[in-house]
XYZ file of C-alpha atoms in Angstrom:
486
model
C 7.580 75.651 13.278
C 11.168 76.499 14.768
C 11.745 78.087 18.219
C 13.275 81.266 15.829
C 9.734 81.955 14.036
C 7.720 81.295 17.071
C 9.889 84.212 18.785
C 9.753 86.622 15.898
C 5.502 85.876 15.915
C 5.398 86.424 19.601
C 7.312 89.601 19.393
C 4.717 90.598 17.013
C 1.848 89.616 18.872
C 3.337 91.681 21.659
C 3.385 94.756 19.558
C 0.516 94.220 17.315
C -2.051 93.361 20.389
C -1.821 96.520 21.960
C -1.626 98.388 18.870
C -5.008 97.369 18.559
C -6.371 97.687 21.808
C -5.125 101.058 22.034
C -7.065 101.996 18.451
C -9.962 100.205 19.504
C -9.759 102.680 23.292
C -9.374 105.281 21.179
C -12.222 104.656 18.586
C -14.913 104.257 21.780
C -14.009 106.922 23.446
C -13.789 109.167 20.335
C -17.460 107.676 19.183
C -18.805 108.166 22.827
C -17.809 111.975 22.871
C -18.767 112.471 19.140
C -22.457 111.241 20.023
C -23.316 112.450 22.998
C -21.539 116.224 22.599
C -21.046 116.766 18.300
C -23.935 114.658 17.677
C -26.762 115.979 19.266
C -25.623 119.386 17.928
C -25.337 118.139 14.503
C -29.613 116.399 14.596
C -30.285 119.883 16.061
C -28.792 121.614 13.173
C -30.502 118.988 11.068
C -33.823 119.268 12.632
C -33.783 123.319 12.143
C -32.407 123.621 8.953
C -35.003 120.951 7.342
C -38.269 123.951 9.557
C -35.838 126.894 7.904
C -37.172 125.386 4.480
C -40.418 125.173 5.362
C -40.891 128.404 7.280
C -39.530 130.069 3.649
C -42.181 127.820 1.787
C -44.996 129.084 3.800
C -43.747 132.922 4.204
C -43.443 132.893 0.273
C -47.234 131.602 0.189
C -48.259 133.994 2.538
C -47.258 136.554 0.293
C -49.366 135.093 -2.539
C -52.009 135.219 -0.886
C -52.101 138.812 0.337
C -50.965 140.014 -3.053
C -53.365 138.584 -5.365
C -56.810 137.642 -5.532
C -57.644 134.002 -4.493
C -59.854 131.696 -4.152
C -60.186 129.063 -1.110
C -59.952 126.101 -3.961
C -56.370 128.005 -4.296
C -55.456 127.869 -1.407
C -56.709 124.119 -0.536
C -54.601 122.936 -3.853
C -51.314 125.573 -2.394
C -51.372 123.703 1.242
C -52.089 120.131 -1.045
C -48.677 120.727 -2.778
C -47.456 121.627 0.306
C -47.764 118.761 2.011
C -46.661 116.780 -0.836
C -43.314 118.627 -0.835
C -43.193 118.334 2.880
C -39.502 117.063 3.991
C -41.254 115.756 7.811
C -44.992 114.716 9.258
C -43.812 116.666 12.351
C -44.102 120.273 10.060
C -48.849 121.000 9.954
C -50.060 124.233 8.247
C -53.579 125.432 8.492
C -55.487 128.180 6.956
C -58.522 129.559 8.648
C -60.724 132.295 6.951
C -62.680 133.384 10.162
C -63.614 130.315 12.181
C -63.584 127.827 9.077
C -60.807 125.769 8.477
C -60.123 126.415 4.799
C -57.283 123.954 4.293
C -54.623 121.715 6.677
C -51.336 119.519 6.113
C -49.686 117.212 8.858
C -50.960 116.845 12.800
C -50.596 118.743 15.005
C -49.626 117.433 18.464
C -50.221 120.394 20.939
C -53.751 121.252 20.702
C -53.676 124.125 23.215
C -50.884 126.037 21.572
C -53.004 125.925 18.634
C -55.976 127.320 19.812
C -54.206 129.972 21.797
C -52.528 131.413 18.523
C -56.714 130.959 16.462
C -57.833 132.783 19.025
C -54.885 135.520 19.509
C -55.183 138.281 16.713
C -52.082 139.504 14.873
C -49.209 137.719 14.045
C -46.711 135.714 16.905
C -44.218 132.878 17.749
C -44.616 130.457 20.479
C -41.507 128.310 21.851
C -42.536 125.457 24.015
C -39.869 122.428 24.431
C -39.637 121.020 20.902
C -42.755 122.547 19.975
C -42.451 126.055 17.672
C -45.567 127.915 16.377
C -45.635 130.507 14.243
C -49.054 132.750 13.274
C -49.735 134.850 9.592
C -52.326 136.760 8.517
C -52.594 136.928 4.311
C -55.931 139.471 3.631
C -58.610 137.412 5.210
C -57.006 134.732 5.486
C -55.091 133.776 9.315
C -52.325 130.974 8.435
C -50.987 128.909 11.526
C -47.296 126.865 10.841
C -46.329 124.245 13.669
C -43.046 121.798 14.251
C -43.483 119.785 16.357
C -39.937 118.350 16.382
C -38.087 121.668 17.066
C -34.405 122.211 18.418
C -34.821 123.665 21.232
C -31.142 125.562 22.422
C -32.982 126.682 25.160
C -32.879 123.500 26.753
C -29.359 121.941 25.283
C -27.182 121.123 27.660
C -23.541 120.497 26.895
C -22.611 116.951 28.130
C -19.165 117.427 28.435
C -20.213 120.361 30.909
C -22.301 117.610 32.868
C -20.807 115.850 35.729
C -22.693 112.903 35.434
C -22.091 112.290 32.124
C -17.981 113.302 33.129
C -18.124 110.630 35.571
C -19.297 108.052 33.610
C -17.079 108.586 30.730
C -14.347 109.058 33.157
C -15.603 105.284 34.054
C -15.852 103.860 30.451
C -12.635 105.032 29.206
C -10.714 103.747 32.763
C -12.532 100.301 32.358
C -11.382 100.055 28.596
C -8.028 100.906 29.532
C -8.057 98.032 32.250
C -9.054 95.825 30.204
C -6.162 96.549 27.404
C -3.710 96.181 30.133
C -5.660 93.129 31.797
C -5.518 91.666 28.236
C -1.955 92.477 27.793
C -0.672 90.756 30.676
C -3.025 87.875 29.535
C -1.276 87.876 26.160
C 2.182 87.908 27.183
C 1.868 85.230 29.718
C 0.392 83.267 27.458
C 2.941 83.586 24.873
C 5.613 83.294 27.396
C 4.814 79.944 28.441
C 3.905 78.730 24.909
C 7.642 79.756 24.404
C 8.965 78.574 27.858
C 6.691 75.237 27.134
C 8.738 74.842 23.235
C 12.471 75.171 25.306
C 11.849 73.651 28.835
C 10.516 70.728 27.152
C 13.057 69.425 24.661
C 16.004 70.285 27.434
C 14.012 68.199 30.419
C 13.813 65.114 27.474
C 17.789 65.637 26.463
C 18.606 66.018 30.434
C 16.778 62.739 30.822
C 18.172 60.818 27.997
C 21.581 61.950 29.304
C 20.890 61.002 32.801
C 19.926 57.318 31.207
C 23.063 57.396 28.784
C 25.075 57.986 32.471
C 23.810 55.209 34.430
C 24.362 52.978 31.677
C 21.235 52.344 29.418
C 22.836 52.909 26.185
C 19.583 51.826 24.746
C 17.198 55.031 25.646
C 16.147 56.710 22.818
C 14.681 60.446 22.835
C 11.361 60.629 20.762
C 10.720 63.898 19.590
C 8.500 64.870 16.631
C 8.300 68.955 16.305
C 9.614 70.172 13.695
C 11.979 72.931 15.306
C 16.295 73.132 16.010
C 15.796 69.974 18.587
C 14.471 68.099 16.329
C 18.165 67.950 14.808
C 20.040 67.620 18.569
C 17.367 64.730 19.472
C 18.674 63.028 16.255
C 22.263 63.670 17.258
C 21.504 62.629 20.720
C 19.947 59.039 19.333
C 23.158 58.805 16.887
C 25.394 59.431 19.516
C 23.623 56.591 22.109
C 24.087 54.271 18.925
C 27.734 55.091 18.307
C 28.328 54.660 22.323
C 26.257 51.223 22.635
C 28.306 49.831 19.248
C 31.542 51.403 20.851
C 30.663 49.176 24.002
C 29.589 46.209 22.295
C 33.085 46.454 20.151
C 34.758 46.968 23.478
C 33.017 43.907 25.215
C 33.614 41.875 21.990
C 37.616 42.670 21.575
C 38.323 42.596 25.611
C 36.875 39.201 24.965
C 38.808 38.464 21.782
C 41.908 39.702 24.050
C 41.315 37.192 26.615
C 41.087 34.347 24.144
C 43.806 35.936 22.315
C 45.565 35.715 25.323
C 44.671 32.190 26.468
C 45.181 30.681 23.212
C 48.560 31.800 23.053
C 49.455 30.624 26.139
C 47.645 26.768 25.883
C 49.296 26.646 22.546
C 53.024 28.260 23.392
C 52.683 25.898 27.003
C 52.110 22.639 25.069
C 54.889 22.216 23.069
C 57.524 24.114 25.610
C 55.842 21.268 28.506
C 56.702 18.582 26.213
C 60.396 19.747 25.445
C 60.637 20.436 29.004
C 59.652 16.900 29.812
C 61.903 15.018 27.023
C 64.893 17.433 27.943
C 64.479 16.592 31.595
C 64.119 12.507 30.474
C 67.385 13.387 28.659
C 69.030 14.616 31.833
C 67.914 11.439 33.699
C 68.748 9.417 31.470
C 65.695 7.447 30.973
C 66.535 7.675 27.544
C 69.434 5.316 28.495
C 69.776 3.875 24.553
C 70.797 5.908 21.440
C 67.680 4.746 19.680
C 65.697 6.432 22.699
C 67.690 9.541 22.732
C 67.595 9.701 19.061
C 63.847 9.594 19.575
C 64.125 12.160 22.321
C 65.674 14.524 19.740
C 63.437 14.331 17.293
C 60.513 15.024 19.051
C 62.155 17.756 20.715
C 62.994 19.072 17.109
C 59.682 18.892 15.863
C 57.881 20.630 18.968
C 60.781 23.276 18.454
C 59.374 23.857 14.717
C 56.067 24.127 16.193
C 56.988 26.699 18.439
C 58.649 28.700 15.427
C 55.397 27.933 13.273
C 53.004 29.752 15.777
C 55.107 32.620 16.267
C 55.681 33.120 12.809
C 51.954 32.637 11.983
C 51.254 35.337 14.886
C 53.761 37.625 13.492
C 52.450 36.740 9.974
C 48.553 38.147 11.670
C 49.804 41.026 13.691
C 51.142 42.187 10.223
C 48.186 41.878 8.345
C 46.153 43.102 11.282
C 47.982 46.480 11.032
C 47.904 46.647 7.050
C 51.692 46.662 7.692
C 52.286 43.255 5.196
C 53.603 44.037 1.683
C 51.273 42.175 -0.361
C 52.989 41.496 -4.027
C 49.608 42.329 -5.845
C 49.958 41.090 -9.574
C 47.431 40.150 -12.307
C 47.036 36.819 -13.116
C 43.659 34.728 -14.213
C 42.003 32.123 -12.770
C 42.990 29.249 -14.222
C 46.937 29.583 -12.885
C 45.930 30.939 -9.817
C 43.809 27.860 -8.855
C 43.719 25.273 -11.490
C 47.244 24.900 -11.868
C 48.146 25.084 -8.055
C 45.468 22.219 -7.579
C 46.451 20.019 -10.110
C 50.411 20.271 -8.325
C 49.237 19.779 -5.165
C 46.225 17.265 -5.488
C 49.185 14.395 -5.276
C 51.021 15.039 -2.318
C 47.537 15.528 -0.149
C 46.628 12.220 -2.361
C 49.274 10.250 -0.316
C 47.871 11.940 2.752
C 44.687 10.665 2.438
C 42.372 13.397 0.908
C 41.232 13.920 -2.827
C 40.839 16.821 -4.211
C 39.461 17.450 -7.070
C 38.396 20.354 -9.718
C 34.969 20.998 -10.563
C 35.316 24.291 -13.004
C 33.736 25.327 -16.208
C 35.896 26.531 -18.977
C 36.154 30.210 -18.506
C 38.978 32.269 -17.605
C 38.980 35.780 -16.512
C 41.617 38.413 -14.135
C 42.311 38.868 -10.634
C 44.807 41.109 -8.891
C 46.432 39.061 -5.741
C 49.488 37.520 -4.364
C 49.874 34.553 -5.768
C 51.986 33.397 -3.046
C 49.353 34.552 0.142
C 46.615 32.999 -2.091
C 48.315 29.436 -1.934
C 48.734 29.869 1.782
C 45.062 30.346 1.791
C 44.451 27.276 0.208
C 46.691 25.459 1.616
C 44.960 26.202 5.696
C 41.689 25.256 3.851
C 43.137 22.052 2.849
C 45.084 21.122 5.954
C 41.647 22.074 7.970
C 40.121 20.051 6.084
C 42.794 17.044 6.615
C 42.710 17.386 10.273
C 39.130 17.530 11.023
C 37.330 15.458 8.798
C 37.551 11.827 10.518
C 36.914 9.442 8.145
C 39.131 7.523 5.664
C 37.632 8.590 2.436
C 38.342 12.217 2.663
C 37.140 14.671 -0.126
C 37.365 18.144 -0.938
C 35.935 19.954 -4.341
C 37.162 23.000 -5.826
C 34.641 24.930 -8.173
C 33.989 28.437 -9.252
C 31.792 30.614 -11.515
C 31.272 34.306 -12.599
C 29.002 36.527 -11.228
C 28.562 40.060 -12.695
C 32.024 41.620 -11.724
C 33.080 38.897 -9.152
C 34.862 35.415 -8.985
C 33.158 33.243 -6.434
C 35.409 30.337 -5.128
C 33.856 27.421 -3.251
C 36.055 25.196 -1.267
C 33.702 21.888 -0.309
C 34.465 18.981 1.923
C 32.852 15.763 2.905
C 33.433 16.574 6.511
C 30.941 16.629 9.569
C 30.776 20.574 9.041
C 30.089 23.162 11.939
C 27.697 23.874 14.877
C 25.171 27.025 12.848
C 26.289 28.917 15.752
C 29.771 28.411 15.802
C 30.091 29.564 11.608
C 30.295 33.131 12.426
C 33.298 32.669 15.265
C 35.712 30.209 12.242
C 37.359 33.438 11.435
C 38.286 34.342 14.223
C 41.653 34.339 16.348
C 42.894 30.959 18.148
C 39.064 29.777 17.278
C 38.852 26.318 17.158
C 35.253 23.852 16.715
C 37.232 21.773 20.090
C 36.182 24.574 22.909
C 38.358 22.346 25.470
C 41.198 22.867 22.832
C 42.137 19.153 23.894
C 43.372 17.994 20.465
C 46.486 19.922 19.629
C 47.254 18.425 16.319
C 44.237 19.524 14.980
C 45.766 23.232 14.500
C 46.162 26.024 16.458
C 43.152 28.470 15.114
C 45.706 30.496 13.007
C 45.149 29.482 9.878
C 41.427 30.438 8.918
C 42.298 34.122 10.519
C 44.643 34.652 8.600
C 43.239 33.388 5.114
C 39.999 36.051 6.153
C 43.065 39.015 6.626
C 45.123 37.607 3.052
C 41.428 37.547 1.215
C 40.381 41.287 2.763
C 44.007 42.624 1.534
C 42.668 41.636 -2.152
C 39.293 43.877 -1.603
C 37.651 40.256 -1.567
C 35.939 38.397 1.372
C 34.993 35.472 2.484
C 32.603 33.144 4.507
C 31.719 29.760 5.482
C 28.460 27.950 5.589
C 27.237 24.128 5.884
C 26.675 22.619 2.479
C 23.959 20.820 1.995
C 25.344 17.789 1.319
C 26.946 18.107 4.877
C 30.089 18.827 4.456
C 31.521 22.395 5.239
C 31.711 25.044 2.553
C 34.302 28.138 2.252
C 33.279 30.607 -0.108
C 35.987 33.317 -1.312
C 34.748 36.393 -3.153
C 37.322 37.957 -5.301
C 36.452 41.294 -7.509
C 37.706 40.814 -11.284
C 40.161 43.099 -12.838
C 38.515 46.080 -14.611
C 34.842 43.829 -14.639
C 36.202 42.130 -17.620
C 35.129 38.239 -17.863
């Protein structure tokens, strides 16, 4: 549930919960006034109304019995259908010719009333508490009627007139209204801190996780499961850690790219410029005293100048692709002239330097978009690598490739000593060289394979190195096909 519906559901809470309360006051107090004031009026009405009918029954047999000639086996079956027809067992009627009870219906409760009105001649009412009595005479005949369940308005007393009763409704509806506002407050504190609880939460986890991400522990994570808005800012929060650890890992990783940058440039710029230094200054003391010796001098001073020029033009060569800033001369050509024939012109002239190569292809020919020209200088640092660090006479390397779905896959093998597993990942890299101490200068100057990975990742392609399992070291090129066509 978001923080947005929980507020809109405690806003109604606040207004429906008193709502309620207040009905619920009002429906007591209401029922409390309506029972003890309208509705003891309302049974006494009731009560009277239900004798009314009666006392009409009885004056109407009265009558009858005055007006006609009848029989006491009349009158027992008239008082018989009376009682049947009776509407309460708190209504009696008797019938007394003389001293003889002729007939009776119902009980009656106050004996003495009763035998005051037998005894009293003519006709009378008596009123005692809930007790009314009411004498007849019909010829010879003396008929008593008696409720015992009469409203007496004599003794009603209002209750809203009483000050007991005042006081203690006075009480009840000040207690109910307590405990409305009692639960009230209850409510809205509790909803309050449910609401405080959903915000003060999430911000104390974010103000920790920021407090981590400032003293350096790029690796705290925030772990929040509710389904509300910080859900979305705790995710931010753990993307943004990420992106800062990777930005400091990439930072650690280039400032120490830049200091081997930096240190590779300078052992292999100081090498050569040492030596010149030293056959210039040989020159100047003549210890080169012969023209074969100085001839000699020259040379070698030649060559380490050409060196010089080679690096710097192989850094300027990277610093250009580094930048995307080198025109690459992208055309279509197909496998077959792009490797096969360069192979087959070179194979000779690395022949008389010691290592075969040879062509292991099958007969299928299909389009690539490169520079021809880049691609040969790929080669070529694959094959010179090879030259320089494989020690043995017979030296061997094995050009093959084959098709997969939309890709060329070139494998360059050798029948060298191949690479330390851990050092396979660092070959592409700048001034990286398998001889840490960097003692053997002739063996290159870690240009080369950095600068075949930049060529290869201008043609969309990649590439990788691994040991081959016949021990030798394997460089894999991956070049994307023209349109997917084979």
């Amino acid at each position: 549930m978001t923080i947005k519906q929980r507020l809109y559901i405690s806003h109604i809470l606040m207004i429906i919960v008193p709502v309620i309360l207040s009905v619920v006051v009002s429906s007591l107090t209401f029922f409390l006034v309506w029972h003890y004031y309208w509705g003891v009026d309302e049974g006494a009405m009731a009560k009277n109304t239900e004798f009314r009918v009666q006392y009409a029954t009885v004056e109407s047999l009265v009558r009858k019995w005055s007006s006609e000639e009848i029989s006491n086996e009349d009158i027992l079956q008239d008082v018989r259908h009376f009682k049947r027809t009776s509407l309460s067992d708190e209504i009696a009627l008797l019938v007394y010719q003389g001293d003889e009870l002729v007939a009776s219906a119902g009980v009656v409760k106050d004996k003495k009333m009763k035998d005051i009105a037998w005894k009293e001649p003519g006709e009378h009412s008596y009123l005692k508490d809930e007790t009314f009595l009411r004498s007849f005479y019909a010829d010879q005949y003396k008929v008593i009627l008696v409720n015992s369940n009469y409203y007496n308005d004599l003794y009603y007393k209002d209750p809203l007139s009483d000050r007991d009763y005042q006081a203690t409704l006075v009480w009840i509806v000040v207690a109910m209204v307590i405990v409305v506002i009692v639960v009230i407050i209850l409510t809205s504190r509790y909803l309050t801190r449910y609401m405080l609880k959903s915000i003060t939460e999430p911000l104390s986890l974010l103000t920790t996780g920021f407090k981590e991400i400032r003293e350096g522990n790029l690796r705290y994570r925030i772990f929040y499961r509710e389904e509300d808005e910080f859900l979305s800012v705790a995710r931010d929060f753990n993307g943004m850690a990420s992106q800062l650890k990777q930005m400091m890992d990439t930072q650690k990783r280039l400032e120490g790219n830049r200091r081997e940058l930096i240190a590779g440039i300078s052992h292999d710029l100081r090498t050569p410029i040492t030596s010149i230094k030293a056959y210039v200054e040989g020159l100047e003391l003549e210890i080169a005293s012969t023209p074969e010796m100085k001839a000699k001098y020259y040379e070698i001073i030649k060559k380490k100048i050409a060196d010089l020029n080679q690096i710097i033009e192989q850094l300027f060569l990277f610093s250009k692709l580094d930048t995307n800033e080198f025109p690459f001369n992208l055309v279509k050509t197909s496998n077959k002239k792009l490797i096969d024939e360069y192979v087959t012109q070179i194979k000779t002239e690395y022949a008389e330097k010691g290592v075969t190569i040879s062509l292991a292809v099958p007969d299928i020919e299909v389009t690539v978009a490169v520079d021809p020209v880049q691609f040969r200088t790929v080669l070529t640092n694959i094959f010179e690598n090879a030259r320089k660090y494989i020690q043995h006479k017979d030296k061997r390397v094995t050009v093959s490739y084959h098709v997969e779905k939309s890709y060329l896959i070139i494998s360059i093998v050798d029948n060298g000593p191949g690479v330390a597993p851990e050092n396979l990942e660092n070959l592409f890299e700048l001034f990286y060289r398998d001889d840490h101490a960097r003692s053997n200068p002739s063996k290159g100057n870690g240009l080369g394979l950095a600068i075949s990975k930049k060529i290869i990742e201008g043609f969309n392609g990649s590439i990788c190195a691994h040991n081959h399992e016949s021990g030798g070291l394997a460089i894999v090129i991956v070049l994307p096909i023209k349109g997917g066509d084979q």
